[in-house]
Short mmCIF file of C-alpha atoms in Angstrom, two decimals:
data_model
loop_
_atom_site.label_atom_id
_atom_site.label_comp_id
_atom_site.label_asym_id
_atom_site.label_seq_id
_atom_site.Cartn_x
_atom_site.Cartn_y
_atom_site.Cartn_z
CA PRO A 1 -31.48 -25.45 -2.45
CA ILE A 2 -28.69 -27.27 -4.29
CA LYS A 3 -28.14 -24.32 -6.58
CA VAL A 4 -28.06 -21.93 -3.55
CA ALA A 5 -25.49 -24.09 -1.78
CA THR A 6 -23.46 -24.34 -4.95
CA SER A 7 -23.49 -20.55 -5.51
CA THR A 8 -22.13 -19.97 -1.95
CA SER A 9 -19.14 -22.23 -2.47
CA MET A 10 -18.59 -20.86 -5.99
CA LEU A 11 -18.53 -17.29 -4.67
CA ILE A 12 -16.03 -18.12 -1.93
CA ILE A 13 -13.73 -19.78 -4.42
CA ALA A 14 -14.09 -16.99 -6.97
CA VAL A 15 -13.33 -14.26 -4.42
CA ASN A 16 -10.40 -16.24 -3.08
CA THR A 17 -9.01 -16.68 -6.59
CA LEU A 18 -9.43 -13.00 -7.27
CA ARG A 19 -7.57 -12.04 -4.11
CA HIS A 20 -4.70 -14.36 -5.03
CA GLY A 21 -4.53 -12.79 -8.50
CA LEU A 22 -4.46 -9.31 -7.07
CA TYR A 23 -2.01 -10.02 -4.28
CA PHE A 24 0.49 -12.54 -5.68
CA ASP A 25 2.67 -12.97 -8.72
CA GLN A 26 1.36 -16.54 -9.11
CA ALA A 27 -1.08 -18.87 -7.40
CA PHE A 28 -2.90 -22.17 -7.58
CA ILE A 29 -6.17 -22.16 -9.49
CA THR A 30 -8.90 -24.37 -8.10
CA ASP A 31 -12.66 -24.77 -8.40
CA THR A 32 -15.51 -26.70 -6.75
CA LEU A 33 -14.41 -29.92 -8.42
CA THR A 34 -10.72 -29.85 -7.50
CA ALA A 35 -9.56 -31.31 -4.23
CA GLY A 36 -6.85 -29.38 -2.45
CA SER A 37 -4.46 -32.26 -2.76
CA GLU A 38 -4.78 -32.28 -6.51
CA THR A 39 -3.37 -28.76 -7.10
CA GLY A 40 0.20 -30.08 -6.90
CA SER A 41 2.80 -27.52 -7.78
CA ASN A 42 1.03 -26.10 -10.85
CA LEU A 43 1.29 -22.44 -10.02
CA SER A 44 -0.17 -20.13 -12.63
CA PRO A 45 1.04 -16.56 -13.33
CA TYR A 46 -1.30 -13.82 -11.98
CA PRO A 47 -2.88 -12.87 -15.31
CA GLN A 48 -4.14 -16.44 -15.66
CA VAL A 49 -5.32 -16.45 -12.04
CA LEU A 50 -7.24 -13.23 -12.62
CA ALA A 51 -8.74 -14.66 -15.82
CA ALA A 52 -9.89 -17.68 -13.85
CA ALA A 53 -11.38 -15.45 -11.13
CA ARG A 54 -13.38 -13.48 -13.74
CA ALA A 55 -14.68 -16.68 -15.25
CA GLN A 56 -15.67 -18.02 -11.83
CA LEU A 57 -17.52 -14.83 -10.96
CA ARG A 58 -19.41 -15.01 -14.24
CA ASP A 59 -20.28 -18.63 -13.41
CA VAL A 60 -21.77 -17.47 -10.11
CA ILE A 61 -23.83 -14.91 -11.94
CA ALA A 62 -25.08 -17.52 -14.41
CA GLU A 63 -25.81 -19.97 -11.58
CA ALA A 64 -27.76 -17.34 -9.66
CA ARG A 65 -29.75 -16.25 -12.67
CA ALA A 66 -30.68 -19.87 -13.38
CA ALA A 67 -32.04 -20.39 -9.83
CA ASN A 68 -35.36 -19.41 -8.39
CA ALA A 69 -35.32 -16.31 -6.18
CA PHE A 70 -33.56 -16.93 -2.88
CA THR A 71 -32.08 -15.08 0.10
CA TRP A 72 -28.96 -16.18 1.95
CA PRO A 73 -29.56 -16.17 5.70
CA THR A 74 -27.67 -13.81 8.02
CA THR A 75 -25.67 -16.78 9.33
CA PHE A 76 -23.69 -16.97 6.05
CA VAL A 77 -22.48 -13.38 5.89
CA ASN A 78 -23.01 -12.37 9.50
CA GLY A 79 -25.73 -9.79 9.93
CA ARG A 80 -26.44 -9.32 6.18
CA PRO A 81 -29.09 -11.33 4.31
CA ILE A 82 -28.30 -11.43 0.57
CA THR A 83 -30.83 -11.93 -2.14
CA ARG A 84 -30.12 -13.59 -5.49
CA ASP A 85 -30.17 -10.22 -7.25
CA GLU A 86 -27.82 -8.75 -4.69
CA LEU A 87 -25.47 -11.64 -5.14
CA ILE A 88 -25.32 -10.89 -8.87
CA ARG A 89 -24.55 -7.25 -8.11
CA ILE A 90 -21.80 -8.23 -5.65
CA CYS A 91 -20.19 -10.35 -8.38
CA TYR A 92 -20.30 -7.45 -10.82
CA ALA A 93 -18.61 -5.28 -8.20
CA TYR A 94 -15.86 -7.84 -7.83
CA LEU A 95 -15.46 -7.91 -11.62
CA VAL A 96 -14.98 -4.13 -11.49
CA LYS A 97 -12.31 -4.59 -8.83
CA ALA A 98 -10.61 -7.23 -10.88
CA ASP A 99 -10.22 -4.88 -13.84
CA VAL A 100 -9.29 -1.75 -11.89
CA TYR A 101 -6.86 -3.20 -9.33
CA ALA A 102 -5.08 -5.82 -11.43
CA PRO A 103 -2.54 -3.41 -12.99
CA ARG A 104 0.89 -3.30 -11.32
CA ASN A 105 1.94 0.08 -12.82
CA PRO A 106 0.40 3.38 -14.11
CA ALA A 107 0.65 2.48 -17.76
CA ASP A 108 -1.36 -0.72 -17.31
CA ARG A 109 -3.87 1.13 -15.10
CA ALA A 110 -4.36 3.72 -17.86
CA ALA A 111 -4.85 0.96 -20.39
CA VAL A 112 -7.81 -0.54 -18.54
CA ASP A 113 -11.03 -0.64 -20.58
CA TRP A 114 -12.57 2.17 -18.61
CA ALA A 115 -15.71 2.34 -20.76
CA ALA A 116 -16.39 -1.30 -19.84
CA VAL A 117 -15.72 -0.51 -16.16
CA LEU A 118 -18.17 2.37 -16.28
CA ALA A 119 -20.82 0.25 -17.88
CA ARG A 120 -20.31 -2.62 -15.38
CA LEU A 121 -20.62 -0.25 -12.43
CA ASP A 122 -24.27 0.18 -13.37
CA SER A 123 -24.81 -3.49 -12.54
CA ALA A 124 -22.77 -3.42 -9.32
CA ILE A 125 -23.88 -3.05 -5.69
CA THR A 126 -26.62 -0.63 -4.62
CA ARG A 127 -25.85 -1.00 -0.87
CA ASP A 128 -22.66 -1.71 1.05
CA PHE A 129 -21.53 -5.33 1.18
CA GLY A 130 -19.85 -6.59 4.32
CA HIS A 131 -20.48 -8.33 7.66
CA GLN A 132 -21.39 -7.35 11.17
CA ALA A 133 -18.60 -7.72 13.69
CA ASP A 134 -19.73 -9.55 16.81
CA PRO A 135 -17.57 -10.21 19.91
CA ALA A 136 -19.43 -13.50 20.31
CA ILE A 137 -18.46 -14.78 16.84
CA ALA A 138 -14.79 -15.49 16.22
CA GLY A 139 -13.29 -14.04 13.12
CA THR A 140 -15.74 -11.24 12.54
CA ALA A 141 -13.75 -8.42 14.27
CA SER A 142 -11.44 -6.13 12.38
CA THR A 143 -7.94 -5.62 13.85
CA TYR A 144 -7.27 -3.19 11.02
CA ILE A 145 -10.09 -0.86 12.14
CA ASN A 146 -9.09 -1.19 15.78
CA ASN A 147 -5.46 -0.29 14.89
CA SER A 148 -6.63 2.80 13.00
CA PHE A 149 -7.55 4.59 16.24
CA ALA A 150 -4.84 3.11 18.51
CA GLN A 151 -3.41 5.87 20.67
CA ASN A 152 0.15 4.75 21.20
CA THR A 153 1.14 1.86 18.95
CA VAL A 154 -0.07 2.57 15.39
CA ARG A 155 0.52 5.58 13.19
CA ILE A 156 -1.45 7.28 10.43
CA SER A 157 0.98 7.53 7.50
CA ASN A 158 2.27 11.05 6.95
CA ARG A 159 1.89 10.25 3.21
CA LEU A 160 -1.88 9.81 3.64
CA LEU A 161 -2.51 13.20 5.25
CA GLY A 162 0.51 15.12 3.88
CA PRO A 163 -1.08 16.28 0.57
CA ALA A 164 -3.62 18.22 2.68
CA ASP A 165 -0.87 20.36 4.24
CA THR A 166 -0.80 23.97 3.02
CA SER A 167 2.17 25.21 5.12
CA GLY A 168 5.00 23.40 3.34
CA GLN A 169 5.72 21.12 6.27
CA TYR A 170 4.94 18.03 4.24
CA GLN A 171 7.28 19.04 1.42
CA LEU A 172 9.94 19.80 4.04
CA TRP A 173 9.42 16.36 5.56
CA LEU A 174 9.79 14.75 2.10
CA SER A 175 12.98 16.64 1.40
CA LYS A 176 14.78 15.39 4.48
CA PRO A 177 16.88 12.27 4.67
CA ILE A 178 14.80 9.39 6.01
CA ALA A 179 16.68 9.37 9.32
CA ASP A 180 15.73 13.04 9.91
CA ARG A 181 11.99 12.68 9.15
CA THR A 182 9.87 13.02 12.28
CA ALA A 183 6.27 13.77 13.17
CA PHE A 184 4.98 17.17 12.07
CA THR A 185 1.75 19.18 12.43
CA ILE A 186 -0.37 19.68 9.36
CA THR A 187 -1.98 23.01 8.57
CA THR A 188 -5.01 22.50 6.35
CA PRO A 189 -8.55 23.78 5.63
CA ASP A 190 -9.70 20.09 5.48
CA ARG A 191 -11.95 19.75 8.47
CA ARG A 192 -11.71 15.97 8.38
CA ILE A 193 -8.13 16.40 9.64
CA HIS A 194 -8.41 19.54 11.78
CA GLY A 195 -11.02 21.81 13.17
CA ALA A 196 -10.77 25.57 12.90
CA THR A 197 -7.13 25.38 14.09
CA ASN A 198 -4.52 22.68 13.71
CA SER A 199 -4.75 21.91 17.42
CA THR A 200 -8.41 20.93 17.34
CA ALA A 201 -9.86 17.62 16.22
CA GLY A 202 -11.20 17.00 12.74
CA THR A 203 -14.21 14.91 11.88
CA ARG A 204 -12.17 11.89 10.79
CA PHE A 205 -8.76 12.39 12.33
CA THR A 206 -7.29 13.98 15.44
CA ARG A 207 -3.84 15.23 16.41
CA LEU A 208 -2.36 13.85 19.59
CA THR A 209 0.12 15.80 21.74
CA SER A 210 2.33 12.71 21.76
CA THR A 211 3.49 11.10 18.54
CA MET A 212 2.46 7.62 17.48
CA GLY A 213 4.52 4.93 15.88
CA SER A 214 7.80 3.37 16.85
CA ALA A 215 10.75 5.66 16.55
CA THR A 216 12.91 2.62 17.30
CA ASN A 217 11.97 1.27 13.87
CA GLY A 218 12.69 4.62 12.22
CA PRO A 219 11.63 8.20 13.13
CA TYR A 220 9.98 8.60 9.76
CA LEU A 221 7.32 6.15 11.00
CA THR A 222 6.19 8.54 13.76
CA SER A 223 3.04 10.57 13.33
CA SER A 224 0.86 12.87 15.41
CA TYR A 225 -2.40 11.61 13.96
CA ARG A 226 -4.88 8.83 14.43
CA SER A 227 -8.24 8.05 12.83
CA THR A 228 -11.41 8.57 14.83
CA ARG A 229 -13.86 7.39 12.20
CA TYR A 230 -14.82 4.20 14.09
CA LEU A 231 -13.81 5.26 17.60
CA ASN A 232 -16.38 4.80 20.29
CA THR A 233 -16.26 5.25 24.04
CA ALA A 234 -15.24 1.62 24.52
CA ALA A 235 -12.54 1.88 21.82
CA ASP A 236 -13.63 -1.45 20.35
CA SER A 237 -15.53 -0.42 17.21
CA GLY A 238 -13.54 -2.98 15.19
CA ASN A 239 -15.24 -5.62 17.37
CA ARG A 240 -18.71 -4.27 16.83
CA ALA A 241 -18.72 -2.24 13.60
CA PHE A 242 -20.13 -3.21 10.21
CA ILE A 243 -16.97 -4.38 8.40
CA LEU A 244 -17.11 -3.30 4.79
CA GLN A 245 -15.89 -5.62 2.03
CA ILE A 246 -17.15 -3.55 -0.90
CA SER A 247 -18.58 -0.10 -0.26
CA LEU A 248 -20.71 2.18 -2.37
CA ASP A 249 -18.09 4.85 -1.79
CA GLU A 250 -15.37 2.67 -3.32
CA MET A 251 -17.58 2.16 -6.41
CA LYS A 252 -18.25 5.91 -6.49
CA PHE A 253 -14.57 6.78 -6.58
CA ILE A 254 -13.84 4.13 -9.26
CA ARG A 255 -16.61 5.77 -11.30
CA ALA A 256 -14.91 9.16 -10.83
CA GLU A 257 -11.63 7.81 -12.05
CA ALA A 258 -13.31 6.11 -15.00
CA LEU A 259 -15.01 9.36 -16.01
CA TRP A 260 -11.72 11.27 -15.76
CA ARG A 261 -9.91 8.62 -17.86
CA LEU A 262 -12.60 8.95 -20.47
CA GLY A 263 -12.27 12.71 -20.67
CA ARG A 264 -15.43 13.48 -18.75
CA GLY A 265 -13.82 15.63 -16.11
CA THR A 266 -16.88 17.75 -15.32
CA GLU A 267 -18.81 14.62 -14.35
CA ALA A 268 -15.90 13.31 -12.33
CA ALA A 269 -15.60 16.58 -10.45
CA ALA A 270 -19.31 16.50 -9.61
CA ILE A 271 -18.81 13.08 -7.90
CA ILE A 272 -16.10 14.26 -5.50
CA ASN A 273 -17.23 17.80 -4.81
CA PRO A 274 -19.91 16.95 -2.20
CA THR A 275 -17.40 15.45 0.22
CA ARG A 276 -14.87 18.17 -0.48
CA ILE A 277 -17.36 20.95 0.17
CA ALA A 278 -18.59 19.19 3.37
CA ALA A 279 -14.92 19.11 4.52
CA ASN A 280 -14.51 22.90 3.94
CA LEU A 281 -12.49 22.40 0.73
CA LYS A 282 -13.17 24.42 -2.37
CA PRO A 283 -14.90 22.55 -5.22
CA VAL A 284 -12.85 21.33 -8.13
CA ASP A 285 -13.50 21.60 -11.87
CA VAL A 286 -11.87 19.96 -14.88
CA ASN A 287 -8.63 21.84 -14.05
CA GLY A 288 -8.58 20.62 -10.45
CA PRO A 289 -8.68 22.60 -7.19
CA PRO A 290 -8.46 26.38 -7.37
CA ALA A 291 -4.85 27.53 -7.21
CA GLY A 292 -3.61 29.33 -4.08
CA ARG A 293 -2.26 28.74 -0.65
CA ASP A 294 -5.36 26.80 0.43
CA CYS A 295 -5.23 24.39 -2.49
CA VAL A 296 -5.81 20.80 -1.41
CA PRO A 297 -4.34 18.46 -2.39
CA LYS A 298 -0.83 19.66 -3.19
CA LYS A 299 1.74 17.65 -5.10
CA ALA A 300 5.02 16.52 -3.54
CA ASP A 301 6.72 19.61 -4.99
CA GLY A 302 4.18 21.93 -3.32
CA SER A 303 2.33 22.85 -6.55
CA CYS A 304 -1.48 22.65 -6.66
CA GLY A 305 -2.83 19.22 -7.66
CA THR A 306 -4.81 18.34 -10.73
CA LEU A 307 -8.33 16.97 -10.86
CA PHE A 308 -6.96 13.44 -10.86
CA ASP A 309 -4.82 14.27 -7.77
CA ALA A 310 -8.02 15.46 -6.12
CA ILE A 311 -9.85 12.19 -7.02
CA GLN A 312 -6.98 10.14 -5.57
CA TYR A 313 -6.82 12.29 -2.40
CA GLU A 314 -10.56 12.18 -1.83
CA LYS A 315 -10.69 8.40 -2.26
CA ARG A 316 -7.82 7.84 0.16
CA ILE A 317 -9.16 10.20 2.82
CA GLU A 318 -12.87 9.24 2.52
CA LEU A 319 -12.31 5.47 2.50
CA TYR A 320 -9.70 5.23 5.34
CA PRO A 321 -9.65 2.94 7.21
CA TYR A 322 -11.48 0.79 4.66
CA ASN A 323 -9.51 -2.09 3.20
CA GLY A 324 -5.74 -1.66 3.27
CA ASP A 325 -5.44 -3.66 0.11
CA VAL A 326 -7.38 -1.09 -1.89
CA THR A 327 -4.88 1.59 -0.88
CA TRP A 328 -2.04 -0.72 -1.97
CA PHE A 329 -3.67 -1.60 -5.33
CA ASP A 330 -4.31 2.09 -6.01
CA ALA A 331 -0.80 3.09 -5.01
CA ARG A 332 0.84 0.74 -7.53
CA GLY A 333 -1.64 1.68 -10.28
CA TRP A 334 -1.27 5.37 -9.62
CA GLY A 335 2.50 5.32 -9.24
CA LEU A 336 2.36 6.44 -5.60
CA MET A 337 4.48 3.59 -4.13
CA VAL A 338 7.68 4.46 -2.30
CA LYS A 339 10.61 3.25 -4.34
CA GLY A 340 11.37 -0.45 -3.67
CA THR A 341 7.90 -1.27 -2.22
CA PRO A 342 6.73 -4.68 -3.46
CA PHE A 343 3.98 -4.27 -6.05
CA HIS A 344 2.91 -7.87 -5.59
CA MET A 345 3.76 -10.61 -3.18
CA PRO A 346 5.53 -13.96 -3.56
CA VAL A 347 3.80 -17.17 -2.67
CA SER A 348 4.19 -17.68 1.07
CA GLY A 349 7.35 -19.47 2.14
CA ARG A 350 5.40 -22.08 4.09
CA GLU A 351 3.39 -23.00 0.99
CA LEU A 352 6.47 -23.16 -1.20
CA ILE A 353 8.34 -25.35 1.25
CA SER A 354 5.33 -27.72 1.64
CA GLN A 355 5.25 -28.05 -2.16
CA GLY A 356 8.99 -28.45 -2.58
CA ILE A 357 9.28 -25.22 -4.56
CA PRO A 358 12.29 -22.86 -4.01
CA TYR A 359 11.30 -19.81 -2.07
CA TYR A 360 11.75 -16.28 -3.45
CA THR A 361 10.87 -12.73 -2.58
CA PHE A 362 10.10 -9.29 -4.04
CA GLY A 363 10.73 -5.66 -3.27
CA GLY A 364 13.77 -3.53 -2.69
CA GLU A 365 15.32 -0.88 -4.89
CA GLY A 366 16.46 -2.21 -8.22
CA LEU A 367 15.11 -5.68 -7.49
CA PRO A 368 12.27 -7.61 -9.19
CA GLY A 369 8.80 -6.82 -7.98
CA GLY A 370 9.73 -3.49 -6.43
CA ALA A 371 8.31 -0.12 -7.39
CA PRO A 372 10.81 1.90 -9.49
#
């Protein structure tokens, strides 16, 4: 029992440390022996934070392996009992995320040890890891999921769905000054976005007759689309859905990227083709989608995308609305960030002030921490 209790607290700290290393430029490093008041102002740069997270995750694995078989009750991770062996697999999945999502730019992402990632994936989760949302239990709902299908207040980014457009409307939208970018209708064979015509609903998204998003904050924020993946008749799926923390699909798409990076394009294509074919898209091969008007995805210049473009597109469309941080981590590692977007965050101002540390920020064109 002592080892089981220790492993729970160790996992919480390890995951928290990992998130800090992925999100921020620096953070405090703590463990089960360090009281919060003892951290002082010893902030560590994110590579050290990530190294600490990896070490902590390996400690959880070692602790679990040294214990007799156990199962965490559903009251720890709501609705999901977790065995010792599953805990070990969850830790390996987090180690995969630590390696893949740490890079802040495409060069560093390419330099990841993808062979090690591929090998570690074999030890990662074999079923989705997450928790059951329950209206009776505070903190289990997902506002992010609820917002994904909001009718009037939240948009689906045109940059998410735009590569599916085969009419040139997305490229036209990109070519306009920001002040002139408004909602547009996508024409695509992808049945996740549209049915047989661009006025009928797709299996994952639907087009509304009225645009979404606040034009007051900028017309480029308006969109005609919302997600329907978790929509139910009560429009409260985020309060009742199974909220994913690490999904098998995420691991699948990481595997596809790893295979592509290692020059095994045929195997990578085989991973993404089932969802493409189910969505009415043509299968890809090592060269990418077949060229032609109905090529999906298309690049920003309108040319047909490569196999890696297809892997990126499929991951973004299939996972949405999964975890917004994964989209952000991928965008910085793939070079998809809009110029000036922060590629990591500063320590929160409240925390800095409480520690007597000067506050700072990131992002903006030509400024530190912003995408070039």
